[in-house]
mmCIF file of C-alpha atoms in Angstrom:
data_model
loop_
_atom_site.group_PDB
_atom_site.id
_atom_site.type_symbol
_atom_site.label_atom_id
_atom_site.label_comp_id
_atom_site.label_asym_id
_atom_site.label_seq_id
_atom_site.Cartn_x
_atom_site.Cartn_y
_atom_site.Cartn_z
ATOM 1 C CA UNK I 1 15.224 -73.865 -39.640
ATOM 2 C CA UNK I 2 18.124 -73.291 -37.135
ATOM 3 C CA UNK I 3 19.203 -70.183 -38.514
ATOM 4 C CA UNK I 4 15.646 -68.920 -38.304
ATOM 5 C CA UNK I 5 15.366 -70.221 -34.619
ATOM 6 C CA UNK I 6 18.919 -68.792 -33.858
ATOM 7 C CA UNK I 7 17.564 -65.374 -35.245
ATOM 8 C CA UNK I 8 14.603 -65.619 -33.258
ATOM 9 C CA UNK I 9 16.246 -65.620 -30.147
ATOM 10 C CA UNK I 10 18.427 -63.279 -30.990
ATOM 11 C CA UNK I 11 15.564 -60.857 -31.161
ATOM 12 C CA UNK I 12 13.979 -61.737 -28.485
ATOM 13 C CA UNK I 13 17.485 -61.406 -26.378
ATOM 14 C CA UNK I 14 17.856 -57.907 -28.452
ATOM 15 C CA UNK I 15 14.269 -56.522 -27.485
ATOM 16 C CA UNK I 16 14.785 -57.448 -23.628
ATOM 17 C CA UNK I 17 18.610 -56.064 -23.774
ATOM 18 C CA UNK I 18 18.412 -52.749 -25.989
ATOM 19 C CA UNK I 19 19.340 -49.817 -24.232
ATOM 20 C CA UNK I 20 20.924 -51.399 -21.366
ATOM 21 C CA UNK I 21 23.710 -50.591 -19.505
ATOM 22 C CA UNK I 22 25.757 -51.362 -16.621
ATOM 23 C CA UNK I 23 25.368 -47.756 -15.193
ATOM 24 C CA UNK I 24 21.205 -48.890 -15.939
ATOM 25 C CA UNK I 25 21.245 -52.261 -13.867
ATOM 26 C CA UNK I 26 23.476 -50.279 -10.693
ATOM 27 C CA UNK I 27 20.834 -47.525 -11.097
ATOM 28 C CA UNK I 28 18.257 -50.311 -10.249
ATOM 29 C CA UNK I 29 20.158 -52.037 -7.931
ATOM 30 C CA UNK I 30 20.670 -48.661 -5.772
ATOM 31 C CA UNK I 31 18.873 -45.448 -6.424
ATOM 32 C CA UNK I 32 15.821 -47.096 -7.605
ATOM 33 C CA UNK I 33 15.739 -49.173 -4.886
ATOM 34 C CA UNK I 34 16.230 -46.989 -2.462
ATOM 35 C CA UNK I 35 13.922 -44.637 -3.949
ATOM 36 C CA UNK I 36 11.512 -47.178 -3.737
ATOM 37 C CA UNK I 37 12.178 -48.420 -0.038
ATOM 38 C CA UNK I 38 11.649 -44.805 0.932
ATOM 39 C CA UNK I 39 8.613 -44.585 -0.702
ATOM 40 C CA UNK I 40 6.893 -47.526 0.958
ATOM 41 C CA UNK I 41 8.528 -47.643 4.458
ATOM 42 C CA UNK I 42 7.133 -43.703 5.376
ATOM 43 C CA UNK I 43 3.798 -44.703 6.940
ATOM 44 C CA UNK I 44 5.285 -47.836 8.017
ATOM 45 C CA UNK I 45 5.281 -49.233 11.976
ATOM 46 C CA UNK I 46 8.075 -47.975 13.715
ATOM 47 C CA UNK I 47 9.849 -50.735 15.322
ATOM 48 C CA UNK I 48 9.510 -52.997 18.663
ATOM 49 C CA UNK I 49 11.796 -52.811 21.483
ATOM 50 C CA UNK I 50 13.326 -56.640 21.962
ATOM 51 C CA UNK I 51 12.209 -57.860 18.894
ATOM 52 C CA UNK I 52 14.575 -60.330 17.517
ATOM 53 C CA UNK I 53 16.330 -60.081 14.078
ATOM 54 C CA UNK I 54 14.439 -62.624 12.376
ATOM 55 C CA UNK I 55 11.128 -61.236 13.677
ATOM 56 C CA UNK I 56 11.732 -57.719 12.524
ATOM 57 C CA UNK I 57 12.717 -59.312 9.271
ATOM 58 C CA UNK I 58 9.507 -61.349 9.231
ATOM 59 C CA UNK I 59 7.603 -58.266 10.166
ATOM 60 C CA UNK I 60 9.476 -55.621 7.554
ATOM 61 C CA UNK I 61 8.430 -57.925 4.637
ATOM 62 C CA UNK I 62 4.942 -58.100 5.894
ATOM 63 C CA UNK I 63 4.506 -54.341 6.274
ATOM 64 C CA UNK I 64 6.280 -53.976 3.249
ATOM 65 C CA UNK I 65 3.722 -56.309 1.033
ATOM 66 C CA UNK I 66 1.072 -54.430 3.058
ATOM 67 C CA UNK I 67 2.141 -50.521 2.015
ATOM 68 C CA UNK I 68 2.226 -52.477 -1.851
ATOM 69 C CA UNK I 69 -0.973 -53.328 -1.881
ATOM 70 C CA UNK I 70 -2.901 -50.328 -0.235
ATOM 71 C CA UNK I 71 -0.963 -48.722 -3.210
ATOM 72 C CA UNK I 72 -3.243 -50.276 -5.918
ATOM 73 C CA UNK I 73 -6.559 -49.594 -6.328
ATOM 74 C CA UNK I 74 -9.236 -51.576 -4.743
ATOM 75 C CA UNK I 75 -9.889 -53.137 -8.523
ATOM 76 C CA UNK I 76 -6.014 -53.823 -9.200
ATOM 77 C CA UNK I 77 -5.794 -55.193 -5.834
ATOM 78 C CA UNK I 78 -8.586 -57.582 -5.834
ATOM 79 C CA UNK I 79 -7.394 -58.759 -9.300
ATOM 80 C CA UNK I 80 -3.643 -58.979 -7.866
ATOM 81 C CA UNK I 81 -5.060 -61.166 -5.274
ATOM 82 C CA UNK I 82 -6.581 -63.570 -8.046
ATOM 83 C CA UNK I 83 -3.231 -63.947 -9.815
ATOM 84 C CA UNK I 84 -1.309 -64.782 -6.227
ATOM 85 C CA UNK I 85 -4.105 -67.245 -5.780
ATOM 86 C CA UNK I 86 -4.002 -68.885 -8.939
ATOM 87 C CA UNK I 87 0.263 -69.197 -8.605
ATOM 88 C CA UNK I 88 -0.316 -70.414 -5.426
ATOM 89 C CA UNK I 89 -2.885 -73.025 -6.782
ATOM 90 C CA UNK I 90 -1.287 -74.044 -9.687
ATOM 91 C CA UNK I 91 1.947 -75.448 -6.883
ATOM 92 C CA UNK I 92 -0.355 -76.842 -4.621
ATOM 93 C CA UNK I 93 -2.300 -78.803 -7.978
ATOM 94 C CA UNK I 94 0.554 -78.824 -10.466
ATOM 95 C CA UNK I 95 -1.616 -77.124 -12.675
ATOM 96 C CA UNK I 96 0.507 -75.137 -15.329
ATOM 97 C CA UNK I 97 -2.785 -73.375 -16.664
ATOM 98 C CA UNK I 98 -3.473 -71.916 -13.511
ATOM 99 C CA UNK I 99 -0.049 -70.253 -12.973
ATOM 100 C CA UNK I 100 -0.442 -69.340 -16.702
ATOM 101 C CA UNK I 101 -3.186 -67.336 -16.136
ATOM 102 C CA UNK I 102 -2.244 -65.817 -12.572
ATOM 103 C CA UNK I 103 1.084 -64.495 -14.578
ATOM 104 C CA UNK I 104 -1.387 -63.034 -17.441
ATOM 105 C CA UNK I 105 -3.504 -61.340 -14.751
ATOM 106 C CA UNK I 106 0.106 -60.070 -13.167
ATOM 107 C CA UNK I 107 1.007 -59.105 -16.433
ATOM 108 C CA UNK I 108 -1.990 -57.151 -17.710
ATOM 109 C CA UNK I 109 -1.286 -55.025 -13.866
ATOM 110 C CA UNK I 110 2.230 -54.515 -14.778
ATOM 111 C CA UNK I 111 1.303 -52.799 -18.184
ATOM 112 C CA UNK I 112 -1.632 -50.778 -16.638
ATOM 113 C CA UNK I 113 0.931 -49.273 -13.910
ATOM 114 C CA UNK I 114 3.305 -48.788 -16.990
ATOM 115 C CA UNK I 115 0.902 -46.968 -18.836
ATOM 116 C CA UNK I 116 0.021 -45.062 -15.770
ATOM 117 C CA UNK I 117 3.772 -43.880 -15.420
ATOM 118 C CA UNK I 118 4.230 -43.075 -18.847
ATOM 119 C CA UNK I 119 1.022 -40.897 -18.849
ATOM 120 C CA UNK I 120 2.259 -39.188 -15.402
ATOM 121 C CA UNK I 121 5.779 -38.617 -16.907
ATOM 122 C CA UNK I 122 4.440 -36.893 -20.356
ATOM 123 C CA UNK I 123 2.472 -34.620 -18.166
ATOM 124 C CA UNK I 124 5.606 -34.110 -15.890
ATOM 125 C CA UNK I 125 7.336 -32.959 -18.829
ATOM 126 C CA UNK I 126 4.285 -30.810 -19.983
ATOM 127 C CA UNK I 127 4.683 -29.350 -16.787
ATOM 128 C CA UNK I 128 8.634 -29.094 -17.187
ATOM 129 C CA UNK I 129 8.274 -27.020 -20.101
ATOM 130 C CA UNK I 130 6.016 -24.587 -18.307
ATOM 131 C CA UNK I 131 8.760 -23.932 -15.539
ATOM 132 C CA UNK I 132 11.286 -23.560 -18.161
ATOM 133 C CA UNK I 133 9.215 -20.582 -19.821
ATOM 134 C CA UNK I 134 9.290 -18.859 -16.567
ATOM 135 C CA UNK I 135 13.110 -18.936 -16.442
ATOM 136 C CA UNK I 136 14.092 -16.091 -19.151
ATOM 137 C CA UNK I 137 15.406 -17.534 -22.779
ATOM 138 C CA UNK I 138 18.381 -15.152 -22.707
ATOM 139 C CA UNK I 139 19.788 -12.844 -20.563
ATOM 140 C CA UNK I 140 18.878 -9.129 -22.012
ATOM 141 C CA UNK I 141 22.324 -6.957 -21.664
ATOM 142 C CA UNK I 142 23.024 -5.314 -18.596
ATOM 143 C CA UNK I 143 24.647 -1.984 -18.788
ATOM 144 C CA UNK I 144 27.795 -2.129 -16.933
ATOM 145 C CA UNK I 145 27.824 -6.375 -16.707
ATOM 146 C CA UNK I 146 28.078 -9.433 -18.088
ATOM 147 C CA UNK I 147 25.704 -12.273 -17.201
ATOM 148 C CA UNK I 148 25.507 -16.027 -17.164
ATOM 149 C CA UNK I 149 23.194 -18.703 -15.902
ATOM 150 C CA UNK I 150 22.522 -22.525 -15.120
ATOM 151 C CA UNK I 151 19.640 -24.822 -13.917
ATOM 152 C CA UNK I 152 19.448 -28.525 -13.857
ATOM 153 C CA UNK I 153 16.449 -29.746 -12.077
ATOM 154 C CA UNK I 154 16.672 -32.800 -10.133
ATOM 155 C CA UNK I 155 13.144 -34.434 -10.841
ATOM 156 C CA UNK I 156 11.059 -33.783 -13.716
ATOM 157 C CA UNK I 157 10.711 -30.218 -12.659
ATOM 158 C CA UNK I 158 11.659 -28.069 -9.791
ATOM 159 C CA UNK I 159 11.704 -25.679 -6.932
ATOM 160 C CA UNK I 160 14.715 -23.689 -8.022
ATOM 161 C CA UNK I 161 14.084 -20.269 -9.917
ATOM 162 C CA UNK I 162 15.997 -17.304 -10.869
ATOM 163 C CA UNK I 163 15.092 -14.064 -13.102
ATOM 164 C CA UNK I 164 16.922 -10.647 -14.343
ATOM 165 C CA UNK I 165 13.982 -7.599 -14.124
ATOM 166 C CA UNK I 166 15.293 -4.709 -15.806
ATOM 167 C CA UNK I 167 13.639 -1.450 -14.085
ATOM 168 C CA UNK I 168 12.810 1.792 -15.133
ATOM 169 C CA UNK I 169 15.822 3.960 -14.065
ATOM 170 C CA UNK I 170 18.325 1.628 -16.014
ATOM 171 C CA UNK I 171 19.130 -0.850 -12.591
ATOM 172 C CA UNK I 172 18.842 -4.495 -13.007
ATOM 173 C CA UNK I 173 17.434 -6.478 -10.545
ATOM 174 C CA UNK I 174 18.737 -10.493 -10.229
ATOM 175 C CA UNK I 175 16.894 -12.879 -8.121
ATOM 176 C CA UNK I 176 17.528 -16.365 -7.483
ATOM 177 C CA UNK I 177 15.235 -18.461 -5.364
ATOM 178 C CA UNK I 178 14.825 -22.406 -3.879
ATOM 179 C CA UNK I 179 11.547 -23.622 -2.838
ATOM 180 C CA UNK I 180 11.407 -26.366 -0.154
ATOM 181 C CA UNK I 181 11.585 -29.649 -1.627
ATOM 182 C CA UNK I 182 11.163 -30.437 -5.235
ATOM 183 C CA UNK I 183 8.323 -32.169 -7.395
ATOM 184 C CA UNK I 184 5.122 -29.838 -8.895
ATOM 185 C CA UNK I 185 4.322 -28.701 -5.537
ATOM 186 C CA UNK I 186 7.694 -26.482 -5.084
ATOM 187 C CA UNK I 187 7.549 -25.811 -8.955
ATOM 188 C CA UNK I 188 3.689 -24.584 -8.798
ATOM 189 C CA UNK I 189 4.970 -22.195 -5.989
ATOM 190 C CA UNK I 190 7.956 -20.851 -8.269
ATOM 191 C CA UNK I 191 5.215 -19.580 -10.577
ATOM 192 C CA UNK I 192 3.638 -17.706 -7.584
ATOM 193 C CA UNK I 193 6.813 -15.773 -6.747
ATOM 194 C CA UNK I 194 7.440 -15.031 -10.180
ATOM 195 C CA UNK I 195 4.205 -13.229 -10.287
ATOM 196 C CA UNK I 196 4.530 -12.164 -6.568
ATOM 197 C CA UNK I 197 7.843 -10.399 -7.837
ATOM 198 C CA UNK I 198 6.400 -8.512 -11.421
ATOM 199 C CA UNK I 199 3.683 -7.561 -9.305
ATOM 200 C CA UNK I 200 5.794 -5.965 -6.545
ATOM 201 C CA UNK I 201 8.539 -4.268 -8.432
ATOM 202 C CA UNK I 202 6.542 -1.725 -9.567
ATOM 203 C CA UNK I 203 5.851 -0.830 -6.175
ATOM 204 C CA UNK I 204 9.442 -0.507 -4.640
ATOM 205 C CA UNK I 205 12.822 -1.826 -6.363
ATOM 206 C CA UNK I 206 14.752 -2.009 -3.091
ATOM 207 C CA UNK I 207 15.542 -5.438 -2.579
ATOM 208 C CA UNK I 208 14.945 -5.444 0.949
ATOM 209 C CA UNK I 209 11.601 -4.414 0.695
ATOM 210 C CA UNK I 210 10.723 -6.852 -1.981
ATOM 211 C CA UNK I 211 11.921 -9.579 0.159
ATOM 212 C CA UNK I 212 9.063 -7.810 2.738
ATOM 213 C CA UNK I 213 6.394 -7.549 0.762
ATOM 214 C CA UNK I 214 7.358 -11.064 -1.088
ATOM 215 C CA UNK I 215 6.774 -12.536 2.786
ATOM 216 C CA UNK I 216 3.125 -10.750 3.141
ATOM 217 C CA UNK I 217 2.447 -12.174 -0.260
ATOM 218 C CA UNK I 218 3.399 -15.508 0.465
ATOM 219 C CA UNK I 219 3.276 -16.275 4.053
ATOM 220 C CA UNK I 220 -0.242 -17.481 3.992
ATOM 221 C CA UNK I 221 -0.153 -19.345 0.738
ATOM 222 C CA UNK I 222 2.823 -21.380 1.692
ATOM 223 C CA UNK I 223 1.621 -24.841 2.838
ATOM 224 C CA UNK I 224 2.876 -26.022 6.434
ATOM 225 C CA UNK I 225 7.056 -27.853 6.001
ATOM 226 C CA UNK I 226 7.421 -25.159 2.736
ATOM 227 C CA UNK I 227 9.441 -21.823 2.748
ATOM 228 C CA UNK I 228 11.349 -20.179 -0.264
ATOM 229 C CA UNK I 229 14.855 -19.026 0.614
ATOM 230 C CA UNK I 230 15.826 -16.189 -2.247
ATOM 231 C CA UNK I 231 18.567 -13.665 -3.145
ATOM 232 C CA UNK I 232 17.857 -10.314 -4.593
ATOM 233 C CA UNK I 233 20.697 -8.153 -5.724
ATOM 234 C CA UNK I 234 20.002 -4.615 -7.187
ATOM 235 C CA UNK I 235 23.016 -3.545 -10.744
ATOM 236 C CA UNK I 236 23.729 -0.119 -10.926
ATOM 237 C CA UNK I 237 25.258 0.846 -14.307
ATOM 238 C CA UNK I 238 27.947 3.076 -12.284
ATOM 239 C CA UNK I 239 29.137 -0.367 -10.228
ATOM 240 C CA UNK I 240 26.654 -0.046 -7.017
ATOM 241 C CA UNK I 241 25.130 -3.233 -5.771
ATOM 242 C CA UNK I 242 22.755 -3.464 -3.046
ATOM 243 C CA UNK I 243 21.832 -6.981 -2.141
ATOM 244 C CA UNK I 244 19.615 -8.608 0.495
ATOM 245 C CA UNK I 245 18.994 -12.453 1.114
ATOM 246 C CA UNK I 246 16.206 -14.162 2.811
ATOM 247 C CA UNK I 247 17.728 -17.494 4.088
ATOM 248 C CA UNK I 248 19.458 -18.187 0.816
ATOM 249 C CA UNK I 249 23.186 -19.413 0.192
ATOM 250 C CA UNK I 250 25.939 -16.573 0.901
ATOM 251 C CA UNK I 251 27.312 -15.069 -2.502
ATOM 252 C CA UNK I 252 30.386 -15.278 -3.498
ATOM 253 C CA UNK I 253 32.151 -11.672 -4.488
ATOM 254 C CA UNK I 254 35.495 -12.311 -6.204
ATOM 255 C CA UNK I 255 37.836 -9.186 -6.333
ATOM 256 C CA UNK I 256 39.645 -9.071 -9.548
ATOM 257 C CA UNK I 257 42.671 -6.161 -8.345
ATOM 258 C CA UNK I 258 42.838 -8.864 -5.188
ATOM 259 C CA UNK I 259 42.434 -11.487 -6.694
ATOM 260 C CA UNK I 260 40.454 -12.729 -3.387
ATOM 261 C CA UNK I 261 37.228 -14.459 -2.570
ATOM 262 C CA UNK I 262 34.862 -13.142 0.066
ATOM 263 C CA UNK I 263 30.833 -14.391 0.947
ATOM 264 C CA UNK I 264 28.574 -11.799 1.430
ATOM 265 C CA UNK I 265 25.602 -13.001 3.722
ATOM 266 C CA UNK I 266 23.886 -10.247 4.934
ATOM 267 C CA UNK I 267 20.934 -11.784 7.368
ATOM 268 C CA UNK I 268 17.638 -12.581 6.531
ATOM 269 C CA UNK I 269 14.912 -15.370 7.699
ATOM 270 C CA UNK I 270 13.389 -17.764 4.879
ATOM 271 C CA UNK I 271 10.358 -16.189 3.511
ATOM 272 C CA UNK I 272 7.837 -18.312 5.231
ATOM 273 C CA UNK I 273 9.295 -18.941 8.416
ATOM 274 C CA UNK I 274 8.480 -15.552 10.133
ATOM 275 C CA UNK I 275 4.970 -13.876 10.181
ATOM 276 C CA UNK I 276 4.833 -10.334 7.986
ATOM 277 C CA UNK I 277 3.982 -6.963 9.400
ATOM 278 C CA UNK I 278 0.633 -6.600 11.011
ATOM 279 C CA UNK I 279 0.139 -2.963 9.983
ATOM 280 C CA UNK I 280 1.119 -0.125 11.958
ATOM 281 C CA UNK I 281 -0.151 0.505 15.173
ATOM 282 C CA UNK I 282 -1.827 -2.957 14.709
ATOM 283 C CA UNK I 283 -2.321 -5.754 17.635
ATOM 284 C CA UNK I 284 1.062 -7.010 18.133
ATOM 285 C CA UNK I 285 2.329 -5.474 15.764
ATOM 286 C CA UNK I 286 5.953 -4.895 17.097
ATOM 287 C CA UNK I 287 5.754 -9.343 17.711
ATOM 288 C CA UNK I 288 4.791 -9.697 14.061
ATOM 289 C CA UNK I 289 7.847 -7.636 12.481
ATOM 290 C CA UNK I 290 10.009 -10.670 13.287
ATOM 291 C CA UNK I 291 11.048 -11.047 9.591
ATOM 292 C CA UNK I 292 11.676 -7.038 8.607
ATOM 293 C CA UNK I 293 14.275 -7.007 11.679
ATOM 294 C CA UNK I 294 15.915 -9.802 10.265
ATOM 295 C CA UNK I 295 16.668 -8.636 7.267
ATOM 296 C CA UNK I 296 19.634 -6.436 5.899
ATOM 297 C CA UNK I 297 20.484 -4.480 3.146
ATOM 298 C CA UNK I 298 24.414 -5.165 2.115
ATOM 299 C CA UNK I 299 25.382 -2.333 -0.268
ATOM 300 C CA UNK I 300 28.889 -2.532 -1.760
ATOM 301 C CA UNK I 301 30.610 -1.208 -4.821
ATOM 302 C CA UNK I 302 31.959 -3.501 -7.838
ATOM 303 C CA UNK I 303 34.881 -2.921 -9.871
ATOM 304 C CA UNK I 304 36.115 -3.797 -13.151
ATOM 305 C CA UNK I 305 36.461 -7.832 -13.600
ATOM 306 C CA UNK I 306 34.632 -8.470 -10.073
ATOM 307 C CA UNK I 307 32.897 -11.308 -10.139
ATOM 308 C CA UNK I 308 29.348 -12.482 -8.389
ATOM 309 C CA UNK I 309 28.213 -16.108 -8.199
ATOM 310 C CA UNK I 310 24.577 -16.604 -6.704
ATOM 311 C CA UNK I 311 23.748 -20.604 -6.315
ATOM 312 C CA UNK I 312 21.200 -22.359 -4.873
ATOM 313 C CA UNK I 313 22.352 -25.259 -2.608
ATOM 314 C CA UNK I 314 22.377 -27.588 -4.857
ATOM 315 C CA UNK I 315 25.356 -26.760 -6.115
ATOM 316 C CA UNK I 316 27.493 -27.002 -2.830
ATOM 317 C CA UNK I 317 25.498 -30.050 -1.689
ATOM 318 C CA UNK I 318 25.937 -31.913 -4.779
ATOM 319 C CA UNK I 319 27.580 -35.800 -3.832
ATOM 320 C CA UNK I 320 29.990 -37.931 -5.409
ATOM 321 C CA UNK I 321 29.893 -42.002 -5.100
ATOM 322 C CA UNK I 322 31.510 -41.691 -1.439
ATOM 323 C CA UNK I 323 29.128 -38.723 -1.185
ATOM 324 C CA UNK I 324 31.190 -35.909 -0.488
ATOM 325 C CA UNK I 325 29.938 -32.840 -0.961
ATOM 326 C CA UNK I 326 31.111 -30.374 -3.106
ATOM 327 C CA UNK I 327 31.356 -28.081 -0.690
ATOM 328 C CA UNK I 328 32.089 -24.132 -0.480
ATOM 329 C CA UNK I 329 35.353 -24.443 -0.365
ATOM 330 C CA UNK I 330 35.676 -26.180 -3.994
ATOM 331 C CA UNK I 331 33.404 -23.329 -5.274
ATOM 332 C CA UNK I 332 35.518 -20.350 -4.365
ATOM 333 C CA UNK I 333 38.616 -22.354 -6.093
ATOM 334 C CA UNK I 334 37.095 -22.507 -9.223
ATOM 335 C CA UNK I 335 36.131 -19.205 -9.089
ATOM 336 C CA UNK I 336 39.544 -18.135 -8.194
ATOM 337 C CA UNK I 337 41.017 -20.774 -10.844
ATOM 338 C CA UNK I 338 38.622 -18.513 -13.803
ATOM 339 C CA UNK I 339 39.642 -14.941 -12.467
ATOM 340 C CA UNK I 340 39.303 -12.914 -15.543
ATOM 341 C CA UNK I 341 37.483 -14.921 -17.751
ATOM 342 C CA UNK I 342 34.478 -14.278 -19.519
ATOM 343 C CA UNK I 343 30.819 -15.392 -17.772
ATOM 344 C CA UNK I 344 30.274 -18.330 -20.394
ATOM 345 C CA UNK I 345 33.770 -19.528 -19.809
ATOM 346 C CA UNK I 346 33.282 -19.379 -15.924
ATOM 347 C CA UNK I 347 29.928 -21.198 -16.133
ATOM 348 C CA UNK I 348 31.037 -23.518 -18.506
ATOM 349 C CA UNK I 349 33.952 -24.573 -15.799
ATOM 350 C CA UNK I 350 31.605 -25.351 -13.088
ATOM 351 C CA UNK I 351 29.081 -27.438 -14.740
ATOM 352 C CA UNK I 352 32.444 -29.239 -15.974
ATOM 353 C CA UNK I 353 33.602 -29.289 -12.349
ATOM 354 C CA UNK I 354 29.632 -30.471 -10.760
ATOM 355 C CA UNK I 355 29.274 -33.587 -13.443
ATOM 356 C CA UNK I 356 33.035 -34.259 -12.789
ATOM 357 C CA UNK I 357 32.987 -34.659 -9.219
ATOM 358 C CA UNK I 358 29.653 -36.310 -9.477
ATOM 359 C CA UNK I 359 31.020 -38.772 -11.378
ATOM 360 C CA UNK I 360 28.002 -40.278 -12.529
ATOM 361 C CA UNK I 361 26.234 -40.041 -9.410
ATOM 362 C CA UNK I 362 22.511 -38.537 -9.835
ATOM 363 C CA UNK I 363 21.263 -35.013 -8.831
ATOM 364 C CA UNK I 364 20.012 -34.570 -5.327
ATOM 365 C CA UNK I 365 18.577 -31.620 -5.747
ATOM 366 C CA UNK I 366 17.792 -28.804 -8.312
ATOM 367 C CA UNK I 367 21.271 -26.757 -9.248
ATOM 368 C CA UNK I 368 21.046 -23.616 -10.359
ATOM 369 C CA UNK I 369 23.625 -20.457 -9.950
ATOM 370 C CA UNK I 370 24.227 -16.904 -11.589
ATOM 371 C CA UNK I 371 27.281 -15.829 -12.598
ATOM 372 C CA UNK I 372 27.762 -11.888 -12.925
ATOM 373 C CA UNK I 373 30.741 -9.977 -14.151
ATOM 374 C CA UNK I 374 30.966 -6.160 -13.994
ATOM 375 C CA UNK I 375 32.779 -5.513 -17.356
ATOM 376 C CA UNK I 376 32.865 -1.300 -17.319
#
């Protein structure tokens, strides 16, 4: 009889303790929390001048019960109600059947929110397969280079993207974008410039005027507090690179006979930001070319064992436990530190380099970079 009742709650302590960690309980105690206090205190009241301490404190917990509850719907709150009242009853009566069934009612909530999560996660990661079919499987060889890429999303899916589109006359065009935020909304809008971008390449393969007609595409499609930042660089098999940003992250160039790191950041405005063309001889139209004169074409020539990194910002912003960026600055070291090694071995050393200096700490936001190495 004991050893049975010793086994049974040693069960019961193994079915409330499996899987746990400490690294589990801090993520509570911090990121969830604060992910959660961020949620709720948005539409909040902004504070009182000359309120005390204790009333602000008084007040915080009220509006924070208050954002709770309009979170439930009007059935789940009504029935949430019942359950305080019946805890609250069965104190004031010292009725233990009352507080039984106001923790059954708070219960049976808890495991329909549960199930609502678990529903909203599988079709998060229905959704995170989708975005992953956009990015290509494998990189197709590029005559004259050697290629290598990286993504890690930060949610369940994304806003960063990046594709190679080989073109007719043997170039290879590499693009690497970031969409505003993350969540389905910026990955649903990575799926509109990857179409935008099939769609205009057969029109014109210069990457400044993709970047153009990518803003006429987009600029009216983009909701308000979204814009996509993006990098489009243009291979040549004989070493030529032309290469236009529009309010992306600088490249990195690394020059192998040097054996020196430079950024290339020719200008360019966030697609998004600036209206498109109005048409020639249009109303205005000189006002609405605001985004075509920002723009420039950087054209440069690569040798053999140069080196390219394209990033998103993810990658320099990622934080440690003190967080401290990563920075620019430790990103051109490593690239110095893997001079003349191969594009695997190079990408291999920075994710080693991100999760090390992370040290555990989660992703902020989606990191994704492209490593290119001319090889002829």
């Amino acid at each position: 009889m004991v050893r049975r009742t010793f086994q049974s709650f040693k069960d019961f302590y193994g079915l409330f303790t499996s899987g746990m960690t400490s690294a589990e309980i801090e993520k509570l105690v911090s990121d969830d929390t604060r992910g959660m206090y961020t949620f709720y205190v948005k539409n909040m009241p902004s504070r009182q001048p000359g309120e005390s301490r204790i009333v602000r404190i008084l007040k915080f917990c009220w509006y924070l019960f208050v954002a709770f509850l309009v979170k439930l719907t009007p059935a789940r709150r009504l029935f949430y109600a019942i359950a305080i009242v019946l805890v609250s009853l069965a104190f004031l009566d010292d009725d233990l059947m009352k507080a039984l069934y106001g923790i059954l009612i708070l219960n049976f909530l808890l495991a329909l929110e549960l199930a609502d999560k678990l529903v909203t996660r599988d079709e998060l990661e229905f959704a995170r397969q989708i975005q992953l079919s956009l990015l290509p499987d494998a990189i197709q060889p590029v005559r004259g280079y050697s290629l290598s890429s990286y993504s890690e999303v930060a949610a369940s899916v994304g806003g960063d993207y990046y594709d190679v589109l080989g073109l007719e006359d043997g170039s290879t065009l590499v693009v690497i974008a970031d969409v505003s935020g993350k969540g389905i909304s910026a990955a649903l809008y990575t799926v509109k410039v990857q179409t935008a971008l099939q769609m205009l390449t057969r029109e014109s393969s210069n990457p400044k005027e993709l970047l153009i007609g990518l803003n006429e595409y987009l600029y009216n499609q983009l909701r308000r507090n979204f814009f996509l930042t993006i990098s489009v660089i243009r291979l040549f098999p004989d070493g030529r690179v032309h290469y236009s940003r529009a309010g992306h992250m600088p490249a990195l160039l690394l020059t192998a006979r040097k054996r020196v790191c430079s950024w290339l950041q020719p200008k360019g405005t966030a697609i998004g930001l600036a209206p498109p063309e109005a048409g020639k001889g249009g109303k205005n139209s000189g006002s609405h070319r605001i985004f075509e004169k920002s723009l420039e074409l950087e054209v440069f020539t690569m040798k053999k064992d140069d080196v390219i990194v394209l990033y998103t910002d993810g990658v320099v912003e990622s934080t440690n436990r003190v967080q401290e960026e990563f920075g620019q600055v430790r990103l051109m070291q490593m690239v110095l530190d893997t001079a003349g090694s191969e594009v695997g071995a190079v990408k291999e050393r920075l994710v080693e380099r991100l999760r090390g200096f992370r040290n555990g700490e989660e992703l902020r936001d989606d990191t994704t970079f492209i490593v290119v190495r001319r090889t002829a």
